[in-house]
Structures are given as C-alpha cells and as structure tokens.
C-alpha positions as a Python dict, from the first residue, in 0.01 Angstrom:
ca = {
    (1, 'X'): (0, 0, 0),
    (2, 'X'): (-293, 258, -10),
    (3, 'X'): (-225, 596, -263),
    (4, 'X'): (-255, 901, -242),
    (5, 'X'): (-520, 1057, -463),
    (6, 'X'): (-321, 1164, -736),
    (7, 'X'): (-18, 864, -681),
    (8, 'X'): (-46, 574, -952),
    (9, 'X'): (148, 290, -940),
    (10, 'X'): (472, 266, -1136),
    (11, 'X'): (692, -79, -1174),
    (12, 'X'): (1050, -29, -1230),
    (13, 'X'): (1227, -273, -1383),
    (14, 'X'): (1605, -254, -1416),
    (15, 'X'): (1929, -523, -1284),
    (16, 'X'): (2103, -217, -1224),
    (17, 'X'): (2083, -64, -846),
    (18, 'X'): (2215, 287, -986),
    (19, 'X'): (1959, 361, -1277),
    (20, 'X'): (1695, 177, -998),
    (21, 'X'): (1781, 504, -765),
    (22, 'X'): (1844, 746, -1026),
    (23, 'X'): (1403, 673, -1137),
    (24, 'X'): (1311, 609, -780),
    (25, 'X'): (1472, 998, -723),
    (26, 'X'): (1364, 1139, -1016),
    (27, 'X'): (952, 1069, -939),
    (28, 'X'): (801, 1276, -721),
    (29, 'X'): (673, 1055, -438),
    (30, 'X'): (335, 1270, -387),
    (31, 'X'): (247, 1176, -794),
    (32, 'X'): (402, 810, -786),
    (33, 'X'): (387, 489, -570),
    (34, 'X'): (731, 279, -661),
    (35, 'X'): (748, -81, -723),
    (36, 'X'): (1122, -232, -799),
    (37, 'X'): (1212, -518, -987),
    (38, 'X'): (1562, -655, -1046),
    (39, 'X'): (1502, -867, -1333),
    (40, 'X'): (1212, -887, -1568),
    (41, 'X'): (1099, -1218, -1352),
    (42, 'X'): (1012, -1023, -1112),
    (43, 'X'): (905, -760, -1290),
    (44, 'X'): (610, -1010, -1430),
    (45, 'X'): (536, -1088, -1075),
    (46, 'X'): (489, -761, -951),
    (47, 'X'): (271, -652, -1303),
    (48, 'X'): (61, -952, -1244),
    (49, 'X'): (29, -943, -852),
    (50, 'X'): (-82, -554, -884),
    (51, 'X'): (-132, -442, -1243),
    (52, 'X'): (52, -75, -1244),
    (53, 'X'): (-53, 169, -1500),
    (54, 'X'): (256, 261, -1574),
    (55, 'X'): (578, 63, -1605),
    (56, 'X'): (944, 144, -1639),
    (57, 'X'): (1183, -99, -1794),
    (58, 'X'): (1559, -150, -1901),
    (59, 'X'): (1630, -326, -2185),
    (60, 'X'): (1861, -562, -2144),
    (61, 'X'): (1838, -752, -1853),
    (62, 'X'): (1988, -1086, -1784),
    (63, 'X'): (1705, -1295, -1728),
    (64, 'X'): (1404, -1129, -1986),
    (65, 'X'): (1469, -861, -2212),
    (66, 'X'): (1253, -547, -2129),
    (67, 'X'): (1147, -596, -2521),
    (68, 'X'): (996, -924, -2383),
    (69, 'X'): (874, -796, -2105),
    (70, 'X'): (683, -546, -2307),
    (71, 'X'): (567, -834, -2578),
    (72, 'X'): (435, -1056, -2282),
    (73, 'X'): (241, -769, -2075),
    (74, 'X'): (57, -698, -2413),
    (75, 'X'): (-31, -1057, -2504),
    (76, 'X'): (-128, -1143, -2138),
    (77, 'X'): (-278, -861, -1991),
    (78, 'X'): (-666, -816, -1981),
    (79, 'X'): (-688, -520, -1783),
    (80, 'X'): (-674, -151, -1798),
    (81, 'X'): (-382, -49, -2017),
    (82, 'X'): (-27, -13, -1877),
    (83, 'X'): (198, 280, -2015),
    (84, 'X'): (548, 165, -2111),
    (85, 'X'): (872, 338, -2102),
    (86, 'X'): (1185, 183, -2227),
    (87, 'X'): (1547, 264, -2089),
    (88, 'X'): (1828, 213, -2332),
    (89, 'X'): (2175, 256, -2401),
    (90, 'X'): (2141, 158, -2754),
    (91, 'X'): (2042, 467, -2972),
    (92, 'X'): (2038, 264, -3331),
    (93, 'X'): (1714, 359, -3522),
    (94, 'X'): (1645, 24, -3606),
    (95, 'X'): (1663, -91, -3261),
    (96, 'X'): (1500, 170, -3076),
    (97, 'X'): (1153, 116, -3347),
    (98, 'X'): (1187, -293, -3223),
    (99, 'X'): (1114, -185, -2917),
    (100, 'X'): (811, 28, -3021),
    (101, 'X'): (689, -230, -3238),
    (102, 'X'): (684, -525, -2905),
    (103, 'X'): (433, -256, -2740),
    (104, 'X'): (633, 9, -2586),
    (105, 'X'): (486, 347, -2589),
    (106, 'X'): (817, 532, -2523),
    (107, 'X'): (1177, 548, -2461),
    (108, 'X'): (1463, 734, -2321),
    (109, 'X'): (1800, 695, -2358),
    (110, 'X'): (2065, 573, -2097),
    (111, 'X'): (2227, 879, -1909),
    (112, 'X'): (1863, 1024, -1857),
    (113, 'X'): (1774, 1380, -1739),
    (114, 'X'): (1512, 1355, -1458),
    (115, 'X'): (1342, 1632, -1572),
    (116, 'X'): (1304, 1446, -1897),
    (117, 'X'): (1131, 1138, -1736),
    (118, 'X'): (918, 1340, -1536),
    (119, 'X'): (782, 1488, -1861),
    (120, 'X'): (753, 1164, -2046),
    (121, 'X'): (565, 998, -1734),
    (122, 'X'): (374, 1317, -1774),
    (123, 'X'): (244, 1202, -2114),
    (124, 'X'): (146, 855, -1947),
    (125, 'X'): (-15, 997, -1720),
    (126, 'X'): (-227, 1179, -1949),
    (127, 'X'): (-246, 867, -2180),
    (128, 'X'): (-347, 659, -1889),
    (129, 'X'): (-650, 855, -1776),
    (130, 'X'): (-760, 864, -2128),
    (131, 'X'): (-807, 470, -2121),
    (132, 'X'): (-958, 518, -1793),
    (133, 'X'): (-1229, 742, -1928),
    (134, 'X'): (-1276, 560, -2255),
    (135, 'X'): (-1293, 181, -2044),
    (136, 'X'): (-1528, 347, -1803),
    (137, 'X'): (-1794, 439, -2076),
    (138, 'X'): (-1774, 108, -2257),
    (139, 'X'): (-1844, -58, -1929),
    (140, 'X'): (-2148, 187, -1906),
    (141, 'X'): (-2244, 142, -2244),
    (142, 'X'): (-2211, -205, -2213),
    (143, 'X'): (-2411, -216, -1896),
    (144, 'X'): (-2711, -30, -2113),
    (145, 'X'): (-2708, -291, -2403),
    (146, 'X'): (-2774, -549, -2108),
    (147, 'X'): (-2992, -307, -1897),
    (148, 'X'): (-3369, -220, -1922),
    (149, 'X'): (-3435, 129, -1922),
    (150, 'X'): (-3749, 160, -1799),
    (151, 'X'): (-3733, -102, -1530),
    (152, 'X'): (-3328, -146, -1444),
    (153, 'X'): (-3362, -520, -1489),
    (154, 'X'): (-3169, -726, -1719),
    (155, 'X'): (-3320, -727, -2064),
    (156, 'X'): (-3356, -967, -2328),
    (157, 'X'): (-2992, -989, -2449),
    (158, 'X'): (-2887, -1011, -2090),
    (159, 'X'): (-3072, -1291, -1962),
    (160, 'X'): (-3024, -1504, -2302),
    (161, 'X'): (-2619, -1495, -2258),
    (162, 'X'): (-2689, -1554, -1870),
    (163, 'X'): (-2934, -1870, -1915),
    (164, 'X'): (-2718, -2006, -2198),
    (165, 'X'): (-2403, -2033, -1955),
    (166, 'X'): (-2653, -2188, -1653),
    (167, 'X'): (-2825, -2443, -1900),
    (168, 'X'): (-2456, -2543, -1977),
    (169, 'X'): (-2380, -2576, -1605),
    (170, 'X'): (-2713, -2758, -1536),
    (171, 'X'): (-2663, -2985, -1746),
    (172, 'X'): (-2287, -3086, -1637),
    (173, 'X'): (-2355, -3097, -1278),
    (174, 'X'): (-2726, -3234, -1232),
    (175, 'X'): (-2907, -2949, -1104),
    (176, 'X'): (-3264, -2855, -1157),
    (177, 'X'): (-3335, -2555, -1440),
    (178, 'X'): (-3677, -2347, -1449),
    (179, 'X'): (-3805, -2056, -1674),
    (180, 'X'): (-4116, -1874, -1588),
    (181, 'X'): (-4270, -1660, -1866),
    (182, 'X'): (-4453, -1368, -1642),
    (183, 'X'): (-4723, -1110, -1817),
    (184, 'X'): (-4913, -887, -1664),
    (185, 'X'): (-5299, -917, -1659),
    (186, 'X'): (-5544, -676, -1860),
    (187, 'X'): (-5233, -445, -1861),
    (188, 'X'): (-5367, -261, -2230),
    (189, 'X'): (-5629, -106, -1959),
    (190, 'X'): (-5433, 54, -1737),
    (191, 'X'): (-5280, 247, -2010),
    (192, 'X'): (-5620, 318, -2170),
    (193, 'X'): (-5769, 405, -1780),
    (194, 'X'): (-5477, 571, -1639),
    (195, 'X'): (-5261, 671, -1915),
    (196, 'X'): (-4888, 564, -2006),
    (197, 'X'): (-4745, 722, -1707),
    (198, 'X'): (-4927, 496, -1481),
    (199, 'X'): (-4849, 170, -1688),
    (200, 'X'): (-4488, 289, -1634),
    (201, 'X'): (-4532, 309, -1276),
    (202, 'X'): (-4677, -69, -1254),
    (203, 'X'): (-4432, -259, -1441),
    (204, 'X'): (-4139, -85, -1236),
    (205, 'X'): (-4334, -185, -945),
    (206, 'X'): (-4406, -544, -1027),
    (207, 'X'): (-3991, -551, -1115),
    (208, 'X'): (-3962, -434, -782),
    (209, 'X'): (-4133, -746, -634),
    (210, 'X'): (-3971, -959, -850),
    (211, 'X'): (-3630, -876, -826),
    (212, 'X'): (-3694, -889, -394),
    (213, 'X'): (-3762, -1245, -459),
    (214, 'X'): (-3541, -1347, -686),
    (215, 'X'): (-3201, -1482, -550),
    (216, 'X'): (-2820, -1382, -643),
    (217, 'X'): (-2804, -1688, -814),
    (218, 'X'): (-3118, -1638, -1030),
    (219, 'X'): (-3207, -1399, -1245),
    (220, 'X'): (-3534, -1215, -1363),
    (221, 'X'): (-3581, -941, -1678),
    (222, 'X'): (-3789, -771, -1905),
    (223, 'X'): (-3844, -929, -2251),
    (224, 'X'): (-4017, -639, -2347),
    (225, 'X'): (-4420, -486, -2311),
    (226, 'X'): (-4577, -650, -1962),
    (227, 'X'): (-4389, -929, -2024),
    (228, 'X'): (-4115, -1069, -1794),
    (229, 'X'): (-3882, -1389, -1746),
    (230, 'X'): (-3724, -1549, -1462),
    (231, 'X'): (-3459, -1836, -1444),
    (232, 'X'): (-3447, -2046, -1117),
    (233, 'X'): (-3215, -2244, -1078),
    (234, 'X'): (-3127, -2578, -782),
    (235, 'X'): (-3494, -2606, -679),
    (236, 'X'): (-3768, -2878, -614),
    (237, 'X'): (-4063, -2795, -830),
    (238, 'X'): (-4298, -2781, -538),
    (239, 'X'): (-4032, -2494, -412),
    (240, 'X'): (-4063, -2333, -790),
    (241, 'X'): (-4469, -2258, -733),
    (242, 'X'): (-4408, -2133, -361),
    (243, 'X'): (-4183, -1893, -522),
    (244, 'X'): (-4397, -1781, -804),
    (245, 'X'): (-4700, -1778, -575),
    (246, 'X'): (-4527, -1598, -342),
    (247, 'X'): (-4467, -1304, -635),
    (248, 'X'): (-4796, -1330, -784),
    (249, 'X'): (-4982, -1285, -414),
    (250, 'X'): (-4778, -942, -376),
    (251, 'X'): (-4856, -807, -695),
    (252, 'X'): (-5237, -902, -611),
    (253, 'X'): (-5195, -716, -251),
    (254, 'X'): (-5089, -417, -376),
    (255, 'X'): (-5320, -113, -439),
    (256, 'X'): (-5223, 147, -729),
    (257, 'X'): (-5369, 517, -697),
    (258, 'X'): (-5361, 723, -1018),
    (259, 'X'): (-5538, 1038, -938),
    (260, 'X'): (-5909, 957, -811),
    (261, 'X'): (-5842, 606, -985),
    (262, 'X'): (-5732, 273, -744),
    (263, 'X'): (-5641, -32, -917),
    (264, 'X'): (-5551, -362, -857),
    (265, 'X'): (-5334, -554, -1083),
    (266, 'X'): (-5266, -947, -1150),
    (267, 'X'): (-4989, -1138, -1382),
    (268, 'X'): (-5039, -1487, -1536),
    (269, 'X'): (-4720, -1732, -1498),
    (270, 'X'): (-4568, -2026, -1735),
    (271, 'X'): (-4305, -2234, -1600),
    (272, 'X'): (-4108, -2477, -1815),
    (273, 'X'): (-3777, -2673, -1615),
    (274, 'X'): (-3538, -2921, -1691),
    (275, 'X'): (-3410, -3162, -1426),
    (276, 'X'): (-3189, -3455, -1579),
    (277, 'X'): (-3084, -3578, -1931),
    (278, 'X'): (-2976, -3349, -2250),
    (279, 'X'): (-3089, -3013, -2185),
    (280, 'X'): (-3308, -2849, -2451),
    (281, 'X'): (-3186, -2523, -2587),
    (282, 'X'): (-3301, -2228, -2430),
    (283, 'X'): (-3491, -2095, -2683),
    (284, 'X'): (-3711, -2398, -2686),
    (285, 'X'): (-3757, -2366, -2248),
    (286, 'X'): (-3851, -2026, -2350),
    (287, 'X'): (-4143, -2144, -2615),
    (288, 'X'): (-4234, -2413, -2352),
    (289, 'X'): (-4272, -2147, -2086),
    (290, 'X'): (-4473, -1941, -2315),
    (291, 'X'): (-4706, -2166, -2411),
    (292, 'X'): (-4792, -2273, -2056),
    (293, 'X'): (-4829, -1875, -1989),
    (294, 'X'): (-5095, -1902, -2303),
    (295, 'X'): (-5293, -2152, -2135),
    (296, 'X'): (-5244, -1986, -1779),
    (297, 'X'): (-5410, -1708, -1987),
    (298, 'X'): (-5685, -1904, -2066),
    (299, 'X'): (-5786, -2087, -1766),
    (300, 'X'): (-5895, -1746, -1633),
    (301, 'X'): (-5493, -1573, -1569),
    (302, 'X'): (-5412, -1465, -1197),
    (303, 'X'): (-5256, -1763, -1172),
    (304, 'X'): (-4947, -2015, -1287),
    (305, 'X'): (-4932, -2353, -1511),
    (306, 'X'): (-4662, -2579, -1604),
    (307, 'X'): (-4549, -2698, -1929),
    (308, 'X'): (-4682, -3019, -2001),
    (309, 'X'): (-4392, -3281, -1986),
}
C-alpha cells in the first residue's frame, strides 16, 4: 500500500479481535499505516514480507509468545531497526524486565488508555527516525571509505574487496579474469606546466573515459597518483586489448586547454588475466599487471603489454 508522507508502517500483533480494534482506533490513520496479525506466525510473515518500523505485540499468544516474537525479530532482522511495544496483562516486575531484556523497547499494560499509546508510539517515532539518520550517515560514510574523492571512482579498498569476491567466482565457474594497471604518461609535467588544478582536471577526465567503457559487471578505480586499475571480467583476450585500446585512443584524441596552454595526454597499460586452473591471489595479478605496465613504460608508453605467462 503506498503512505502518506508522514504514515509509517505499524504491525499489530494480538489473538484478540477486541485489543486488535481498540490499537487500530487508537492510531491516527494520517500518522500510521496498520498491518494485523492474529498470531505471532503471522506476525513473522508480515515483519518479514514488509519490515515495519514499528511493531505492536501481545504477549501471550497461543502459537509464539510476543517475548519470542521480539527475541526472533532481533536475532533475524538485518534491516533498519523496528520499535517494539509490548501489551500485557501481567504487571509483575520481574516479568515485565523479561520482556525488555528479549528486545522490547516498551510496554503498556492491558486495559490501555489510547492517549497513552499514542504517546508511547510517539517516542518510537522519534526513536525510529533517529536510526534513520544515524544508518543514513554510515551508509555515506561508508560509501567515502570506498569512494575516491577526487575522481568518484572506487578506490583502492573498494576494488580489492570487489576483485577478491570475482577471483573467487572465476575460479568456481570457469570464466576468464583480467587486471589492467593504467598510469598516465609524463603526468609530473602537467602539474609542473599547468599547475595542480589542471592535473586535477585530467585524471577526472581520463576516469570519465574509463568508467564510459567499463561495464556493470566490471569495475575500474583509482589506486592513487595517475595511477588506475580495471578488472574485466568473461572476455577473450583479443576482446581485452580492443577494450583497452579503445580507452587509450580517447584519452589520445582529446585536447586539454589550460589558459593559452593545449595539451595532449597519453596512459601506458599492463594487463595480467587468469583463465583456468587455481587462481593466483589478487595481490599477485596486481604485481603481474604492474610489472607489464613497467615494461609498457619502457618500450616507449602510449601503449599496452601483457604479463608474460
């Protein structure tokens, strides 16, 4: 069902039809979208199929205690945190922290004022947006550990954890695995000719071109410097230096104008693969790549060489 702006989702779970309309008439319906649930069966059904942030339960019920209920949301879920409110008859201290202690985050006692679970629902709310915020900037932060700043591709870090998982993958199913090492020609000059600003302006260019070419199910980065790495991934190795030629040709083609200065700029390439067998670790494709970039470097750069099998 589509919200409202301000609606969230809240799953009540209770056997009994009376306390089910006694919360359905006590939320406001332009603050809260209602999902029932007879029995705490259910009521896992409905958590898992749509993940409210906020959940109501009874206690006892005759199939799962809302006490379980509470204990298995916490273990299971891996999402954005759900507020939980127990309903209870039972008023024992003792009883009433057991049901703190399997997860709950409040409770009301059985007859409730409405007034009183509005507040309380209030404080979810409240509690809820909090975790929204706080999941929201570790996802950003997160995304910046993995992110380069300069250039928005993925950065070291990034394409390490990514190439790990594909080498793995590679190596179970039996498809081809490449690394090209990429570093940018003469690029100390540009700095020294033009100044930083325009050495900036080239690199995010030349991660423009690369990420145009690369495809969903590649990947290409910044290691750091002029230097860049891209994974390819299900590809012939004649198809591998159509690609790479195909990247190193637009960088060529393209003029840079810094004031009264025009420029052209080339990058070297190093390619290292695996195709069958054990795979190497990364690390050592990495080295392999590198070393081929070293003698690209040498045989006049502008231009790409594989790693010597």
């Amino acid at each position: 069902m589509d919200l409202l702006p301000q609606q969230l989702k809240v799953l009540v779970a209770d056997d009994s039809p009376l306390y089910r309309k006694l919360v359905e008439q006590a939320l406001l319906p332009e603050q809260y979208s209602v999902m029932f649930a007879k029995n705490g069966r259910e009521a896992i059904d409905l958590f898992v199929a749509h993940q409210p942030p906020l959940l109501i339960t009874d206690w006892m019920m005759p199939d799962i205690t809302g006490i379980e209920l509470c204990e298995r949301i916490r273990q299971d879920s891996r999402t954005s945190y759900t507020y939980i409110i127990l309903l209870t008859g039972m008023t024992e201290r003792d009883k009433v922290v057991s049901g703190l202690a399997a997860g709950a985050d409040d409770y009301l006692t059985k007859p409730f004022h409405a007034e009183e679970l509005q507040a309380r629902l209030g404080v979810g709310r409240r509690v809820v947006d909090l975790h929204r915020q706080l999941e929201a900037k570790n996802r950003l932060l997160e995304e910046l550990a993995l992110t380069d700043a300069l250039t928005g591709l993925p950065n070291r870090r990034a394409v390490e954890a990514w190439a790990e998982r594909q080498l793995a993958g590679a190596a179970r199913h039996g498809f081809s695995f490449w690394v090209v090492m990429a570093d940018l020609d003469h690029f100390k000059s540009v700095n020294d000719t033009c100044g930083h600003e325009a050495g900036d302006a080239v690199l995010k260019r030349f991660a423009q071109i690369l990420k145009t070419n690369t495809r969903s199910s590649n990947i290409c980065s910044r290691l750091g410097g002029e230097e860049f790495l891209l994974v390819l991934t299900h590809a012939e190795k004649a198809n591998v230096e159509a690609a790479i030629n195909r990247i190193r040709e637009q960088l060529e083609a393209q003029a840079f104008r810094f004031g009264d200065a025009s420029l052209r700029v080339t990058a070297s390439f190093g390619v290292s693969g695996f195709q069958a067998g054990s795979p190497p670790d990364f690390p050592v494709l990495v080295n392999q790549a590198d070393v081929a970039l070293y003698s690209a470097k040498h045989r006049g750069r502008n231009r790409i060489e594989f790693a010597v099998a």
